[in-house]
Tab-separated table of N, CA and C in Angstrom:
chain	number	residue	atom	x	y	z
C	1	MET	N	24.498	33.687	13.119
C	1	MET	CA	23.119	33.390	13.467
C	1	MET	C	22.643	34.340	14.547
C	2	ASP	N	21.476	34.773	14.381
C	2	ASP	CA	20.918	35.720	15.329
C	2	ASP	C	20.356	35.001	16.542
C	3	GLY	N	19.645	33.944	16.354
C	3	GLY	CA	19.069	33.175	17.449
C	3	GLY	C	17.884	33.841	18.111
C	4	GLY	N	17.451	34.994	17.595
C	4	GLY	CA	16.279	35.658	18.163
C	4	GLY	C	16.594	36.441	19.415
C	5	ASN	N	17.862	36.647	19.741
C	5	ASN	CA	18.214	37.382	20.943
C	5	ASN	C	18.435	38.862	20.672
C	6	ASN	N	18.198	39.295	19.488
C	6	ASN	CA	18.376	40.689	19.135
C	6	ASN	C	17.286	41.517	19.808
C	7	SER	N	17.648	42.703	20.286
C	7	SER	CA	16.666	43.552	20.967
C	7	SER	C	15.641	44.107	19.988
C	8	ASP	N	15.976	44.106	18.685
C	8	ASP	CA	15.057	44.607	17.663
C	8	ASP	C	14.351	43.458	16.941
C	9	SER	N	14.190	42.324	17.620
C	9	SER	CA	13.581	41.164	16.980
C	9	SER	C	12.057	41.255	16.920
C	10	LYS	N	11.481	42.281	17.521
C	10	LYS	CA	10.033	42.467	17.478
C	10	LYS	C	9.611	42.799	16.049
C	11	ALA	N	8.749	41.997	15.479
C	11	ALA	CA	8.308	42.194	14.103
C	11	ALA	C	7.172	43.211	14.073
C	12	HIS	N	7.178	44.010	13.051
C	12	HIS	CA	6.105	44.971	12.823
C	12	HIS	C	5.171	44.359	11.791
C	13	VAL	N	3.889	44.325	12.093
C	13	VAL	CA	2.906	43.650	11.243
C	13	VAL	C	2.041	44.690	10.549
C	14	LEU	N	1.858	44.500	9.265
C	14	LEU	CA	0.998	45.352	8.461
C	14	LEU	C	-0.089	44.475	7.861
C	15	GLU	N	-1.345	44.861	8.072
C	15	GLU	CA	-2.468	44.101	7.514
C	15	GLU	C	-2.973	44.829	6.277
C	16	ILE	N	-3.025	44.104	5.169
C	16	ILE	CA	-3.441	44.675	3.889
C	16	ILE	C	-4.711	43.955	3.444
C	17	PRO	N	-5.767	44.707	3.126
C	17	PRO	CA	-6.997	44.056	2.651
C	17	PRO	C	-6.793	43.411	1.289
C	18	ILE	N	-7.374	42.234	1.115
C	18	ILE	CA	-7.292	41.519	-0.155
C	18	ILE	C	-8.536	41.881	-0.976
C	19	PRO	N	-8.335	42.447	-2.170
C	19	PRO	CA	-9.485	42.808	-2.995
C	19	PRO	C	-10.273	41.568	-3.405
C	20	GLY	N	-11.578	41.682	-3.341
C	20	GLY	CA	-12.441	40.593	-3.766
C	20	GLY	C	-12.832	39.639	-2.655
C	21	LYS	N	-12.128	39.654	-1.544
C	21	LYS	CA	-12.486	38.796	-0.412
C	21	LYS	C	-13.052	39.669	0.689
C	22	LYS	N	-14.262	39.365	1.079
C	22	LYS	CA	-14.924	40.161	2.097
C	22	LYS	C	-14.262	39.889	3.451
C	23	GLY	N	-13.684	40.923	4.012
C	23	GLY	CA	-13.037	40.788	5.314
C	23	GLY	C	-11.694	40.091	5.275
C	24	GLY	N	-11.194	39.770	4.086
C	24	GLY	CA	-9.919	39.074	3.968
C	24	GLY	C	-8.745	40.044	4.037
C	25	THR	N	-7.758	39.675	4.817
C	25	THR	CA	-6.556	40.498	4.914
C	25	THR	C	-5.323	39.624	4.785
C	26	ARG	N	-4.243	40.250	4.377
C	26	ARG	CA	-2.950	39.582	4.299
C	26	ARG	C	-2.044	40.252	5.321
C	27	LYS	N	-1.419	39.460	6.179
C	27	LYS	CA	-0.516	40.008	7.190
C	27	LYS	C	0.917	39.888	6.699
C	28	MET	N	1.635	40.995	6.780
C	28	MET	CA	3.031	41.012	6.379
C	28	MET	C	3.857	41.486	7.572
C	29	GLU	N	4.966	40.802	7.817
C	29	GLU	CA	5.836	41.150	8.934
C	29	GLU	C	7.100	41.811	8.412
C	30	PHE	N	7.526	42.863	9.096
C	30	PHE	CA	8.726	43.606	8.737
C	30	PHE	C	9.634	43.699	9.949
C	31	ARG	N	10.911	43.839	9.688
C	31	ARG	CA	11.885	43.910	10.782
C	31	ARG	C	11.882	45.260	11.478
C	32	SER	N	11.564	46.316	10.756
C	32	SER	CA	11.586	47.639	11.368
C	32	SER	C	10.365	48.438	10.925
C	33	GLU	N	10.087	49.470	11.675
C	33	GLU	CA	8.979	50.366	11.367
C	33	GLU	C	9.235	51.090	10.049
C	34	GLU	N	10.472	51.440	9.791
C	34	GLU	CA	10.825	52.137	8.558
C	34	GLU	C	10.600	51.251	7.336
C	35	ASP	N	10.966	49.974	7.423
C	35	ASP	CA	10.712	49.051	6.314
C	35	ASP	C	9.221	48.941	6.031
C	36	MET	N	8.436	48.883	7.087
C	36	MET	CA	6.990	48.770	6.941
C	36	MET	C	6.414	50.022	6.279
C	37	ARG	N	6.840	51.196	6.711
C	37	ARG	CA	6.340	52.445	6.121
C	37	ARG	C	6.745	52.575	4.653
C	38	ASN	N	7.982	52.200	4.333
C	38	ASN	CA	8.435	52.289	2.943
C	38	ASN	C	7.658	51.339	2.035
C	39	TRP	N	7.375	50.125	2.508
C	39	TRP	CA	6.630	49.175	1.697
C	39	TRP	C	5.197	49.662	1.508
C	40	GLU	N	4.591	50.181	2.569
C	40	GLU	CA	3.219	50.664	2.460
C	40	GLU	C	3.131	51.850	1.499
C	41	LYS	N	4.118	52.736	1.543
C	41	LYS	CA	4.133	53.875	0.624
C	41	LYS	C	4.230	53.386	-0.819
C	42	ALA	N	5.119	52.455	-1.084
C	42	ALA	CA	5.271	51.926	-2.444
C	42	ALA	C	3.995	51.211	-2.894
C	43	TYR	N	3.344	50.493	-1.987
C	43	TYR	CA	2.108	49.786	-2.319
C	43	TYR	C	1.002	50.772	-2.669
C	44	ARG	N	0.865	51.814	-1.875
C	44	ARG	CA	-0.203	52.789	-2.119
C	44	ARG	C	0.041	53.565	-3.412
C	45	LYS	N	1.298	53.896	-3.704
C	45	LYS	CA	1.610	54.664	-4.901
C	45	LYS	C	1.511	53.825	-6.169
C	46	SER	N	1.796	52.534	-6.091
C	46	SER	CA	1.871	51.707	-7.295
C	46	SER	C	0.539	51.587	-8.018
C	47	ARG	N	-0.552	51.710	-7.301
C	47	ARG	CA	-1.856	51.591	-7.951
C	47	ARG	C	-2.168	52.787	-8.847
C	48	TRP	N	-1.472	53.893	-8.651
C	48	TRP	CA	-1.765	55.098	-9.410
C	48	TRP	C	-0.781	55.354	-10.538
C	49	PHE	N	0.220	54.498	-10.734
C	49	PHE	CA	1.205	54.725	-11.783
C	49	PHE	C	0.579	54.747	-13.177
C	50	VAL	N	-0.214	53.770	-13.509
C	50	VAL	CA	-0.774	53.681	-14.864
C	50	VAL	C	-1.756	54.820	-15.165
C	51	PRO	N	-2.712	55.137	-14.279
C	51	PRO	CA	-3.606	56.264	-14.602
C	51	PRO	C	-2.859	57.582	-14.790
C	52	TYR	N	-1.859	57.836	-13.956
C	52	TYR	CA	-1.120	59.097	-14.103
C	52	TYR	C	-0.173	59.064	-15.295
C	53	PHE	N	0.262	57.896	-15.717
C	53	PHE	CA	1.028	57.787	-16.968
C	53	PHE	C	0.143	58.196	-18.139
C	54	PHE	N	-1.114	57.751	-18.124
C	54	PHE	CA	-2.048	58.136	-19.181
C	54	PHE	C	-2.367	59.623	-19.137
C	55	VAL	N	-2.338	60.235	-17.965
C	55	VAL	CA	-2.497	61.690	-17.873
C	55	VAL	C	-1.362	62.370	-18.626
C	56	GLY	N	-0.141	61.858	-18.463
C	56	GLY	CA	0.999	62.412	-19.195
C	56	GLY	C	0.859	62.251	-20.698
C	57	ILE	N	0.321	61.119	-21.131
C	57	ILE	CA	0.064	60.928	-22.562
C	57	ILE	C	-0.982	61.926	-23.043
C	58	GLY	N	-1.973	62.182	-22.206
C	58	GLY	CA	-2.978	63.199	-22.539
C	58	GLY	C	-2.370	64.590	-22.649
C	59	ILE	N	-1.406	64.894	-21.786
C	59	ILE	CA	-0.709	66.183	-21.877
C	59	ILE	C	0.036	66.287	-23.203
C	60	ASN	N	0.688	65.194	-23.596
C	60	ASN	CA	1.360	65.187	-24.907
C	60	ASN	C	0.370	65.398	-26.040
C	61	LEU	N	-0.796	64.778	-25.958
C	61	LEU	CA	-1.815	64.936	-26.989
C	61	LEU	C	-2.310	66.382	-27.042
C	62	ILE	N	-2.514	66.983	-25.895
C	62	ILE	CA	-2.952	68.389	-25.856
C	62	ILE	C	-1.888	69.298	-26.467
C	63	LEU	N	-0.617	69.045	-26.136
C	63	LEU	CA	0.462	69.843	-26.726
C	63	LEU	C	0.487	69.695	-28.249
C	64	TYR	N	0.262	68.497	-28.733
C	64	TYR	CA	0.244	68.256	-30.176
C	64	TYR	C	-0.943	68.968	-30.836
C	65	LYS	N	-2.113	68.890	-30.204
C	65	LYS	CA	-3.308	69.537	-30.765
C	65	LYS	C	-3.177	71.057	-30.749
C	66	MET	N	-2.368	71.587	-29.809
C	66	MET	CA	-2.154	73.037	-29.751
C	66	MET	C	-1.139	73.503	-30.800
C	67	GLY	N	-0.518	72.564	-31.512
C	67	GLY	CA	0.382	72.938	-32.589
C	67	GLY	C	1.852	72.700	-32.282
C	68	LEU	N	2.183	72.162	-31.149
C	68	LEU	CA	3.577	71.883	-30.813
C	68	LEU	C	3.940	70.505	-31.359
C	69	ASP	N	4.507	70.482	-32.543
C	69	ASP	CA	4.882	69.219	-33.179
C	69	ASP	C	6.388	69.041	-33.047
C	70	ILE	N	6.819	68.339	-32.029
C	70	ILE	CA	8.244	68.142	-31.800
C	70	ILE	C	8.725	66.829	-32.391
C	71	GLY	N	7.872	66.145	-33.111
C	71	GLY	CA	8.237	64.884	-33.722
C	71	GLY	C	9.196	65.020	-34.893
C	72	ARG	N	9.423	66.230	-35.344
C	72	ARG	CA	10.340	66.442	-36.465
C	72	ARG	C	11.781	66.226	-36.037
C	73	ASN	N	12.091	66.523	-34.810
C	73	ASN	CA	13.418	66.273	-34.272
C	73	ASN	C	13.335	64.984	-33.448
C	74	LEU	N	14.017	63.969	-33.887
C	74	LEU	CA	13.885	62.650	-33.280
C	74	LEU	C	14.313	62.621	-31.816
C	75	ALA	N	15.424	63.244	-31.481
C	75	ALA	CA	15.943	63.200	-30.106
C	75	ALA	C	15.047	63.977	-29.147
C	76	ILE	N	14.713	65.195	-29.507
C	76	ILE	CA	13.867	66.016	-28.621
C	76	ILE	C	12.462	65.436	-28.556
C	77	GLY	N	11.967	64.933	-29.675
C	77	GLY	CA	10.641	64.307	-29.670
C	77	GLY	C	10.585	63.108	-28.745
C	78	PHE	N	11.637	62.304	-28.736
C	78	PHE	CA	11.683	61.144	-27.845
C	78	PHE	C	11.735	61.573	-26.379
C	79	VAL	N	12.606	62.534	-26.076
C	79	VAL	CA	12.762	62.988	-24.680
C	79	VAL	C	11.459	63.572	-24.153
C	80	VAL	N	10.820	64.419	-24.936
C	80	VAL	CA	9.563	65.032	-24.488
C	80	VAL	C	8.435	64.013	-24.507
C	81	GLY	N	8.367	63.195	-25.544
C	81	GLY	CA	7.282	62.222	-25.670
C	81	GLY	C	7.285	61.170	-24.582
C	82	VAL	N	8.455	60.786	-24.116
C	82	VAL	CA	8.550	59.797	-23.034
C	82	VAL	C	8.693	60.488	-21.679
C	83	GLY	N	9.364	61.617	-21.671
C	83	GLY	CA	9.649	62.306	-20.413
C	83	GLY	C	8.418	62.855	-19.721
C	84	ILE	N	7.507	63.438	-20.473
C	84	ILE	CA	6.307	64.012	-19.857
C	84	ILE	C	5.451	62.943	-19.184
C	85	PRO	N	5.144	61.808	-19.827
C	85	PRO	CA	4.359	60.790	-19.118
C	85	PRO	C	5.070	60.219	-17.888
C	86	ILE	N	6.373	59.975	-17.984
C	86	ILE	CA	7.087	59.416	-16.834
C	86	ILE	C	7.172	60.434	-15.703
C	87	LEU	N	7.466	61.680	-16.048
C	87	LEU	CA	7.530	62.724	-15.027
C	87	LEU	C	6.167	62.927	-14.365
C	88	SER	N	5.112	62.947	-15.161
C	88	SER	CA	3.778	63.116	-14.573
C	88	SER	C	3.402	61.912	-13.716
C	89	MET	N	3.813	60.717	-14.129
C	89	MET	CA	3.506	59.517	-13.354
C	89	MET	C	4.125	59.607	-11.963
C	90	PHE	N	5.419	59.899	-11.889
C	90	PHE	CA	6.080	59.937	-10.586
C	90	PHE	C	5.675	61.158	-9.764
C	91	ALA	N	5.553	62.317	-10.394
C	91	ALA	CA	5.209	63.530	-9.657
C	91	ALA	C	3.777	63.468	-9.115
C	92	LEU	N	2.837	63.034	-9.946
C	92	LEU	CA	1.442	63.008	-9.504
C	92	LEU	C	1.171	61.901	-8.482
C	93	THR	N	1.871	60.762	-8.581
C	93	THR	CA	1.667	59.730	-7.559
C	93	THR	C	2.232	60.178	-6.223
C	94	GLU	N	3.355	60.886	-6.235
C	94	GLU	CA	3.911	61.404	-4.978
C	94	GLU	C	2.975	62.452	-4.384
C	95	LEU	N	2.451	63.334	-5.215
C	95	LEU	CA	1.491	64.337	-4.742
C	95	LEU	C	0.231	63.669	-4.205
C	96	HIS	N	-0.269	62.678	-4.915
C	96	HIS	CA	-1.459	61.948	-4.479
C	96	HIS	C	-1.224	61.286	-3.120
C	97	TYR	N	-0.067	60.672	-2.965
C	97	TYR	CA	0.254	60.020	-1.691
C	97	TYR	C	0.310	61.041	-0.559
C	98	ARG	N	0.968	62.162	-0.801
C	98	ARG	CA	1.118	63.161	0.273
C	98	ARG	C	-0.209	63.791	0.656
C	99	VAL	N	-1.099	63.982	-0.308
C	99	VAL	CA	-2.388	64.616	-0.008
C	99	VAL	C	-3.340	63.644	0.683
C	100	PHE	N	-3.419	62.400	0.208
C	100	PHE	CA	-4.468	61.510	0.683
C	100	PHE	C	-4.020	60.478	1.718
C	101	TYR	N	-2.754	60.071	1.718
C	101	TYR	CA	-2.366	58.963	2.576
C	101	TYR	C	-1.402	59.315	3.707
C	102	GLN	N	-0.589	60.329	3.510
C	102	GLN	CA	0.424	60.627	4.516
C	102	GLN	C	-0.237	61.164	5.770
C	103	LYS	N	0.146	60.592	6.885
C	103	LYS	CA	-0.431	61.003	8.163
C	103	LYS	C	0.214	62.310	8.605
C	104	LYS	N	-0.624	63.215	9.058
C	104	LYS	CA	-0.107	64.535	9.460
C	104	LYS	C	0.075	64.602	10.955
């Protein structure tokens, strides 16, 4: 049992606005500053996963319209067809976070 005597018992509070409620916020407490930063990063990035996944699907569509038909080979077609959207989702959300949210 800790009993609250730990020197790092100071909680770090993060206030997150609640969509749809005017002036409404949700307070979340974290044990460390690093936990708080990691959660905030994941929260900010998660909203962009689906739009950037669709960007990857659009890239696949453009490749197909340009004449690159990799669907004839089942294994390579699967890797490219799934890999491009997933890669674009993670790469573009990380880029988006670093450009717009990361404090310099």
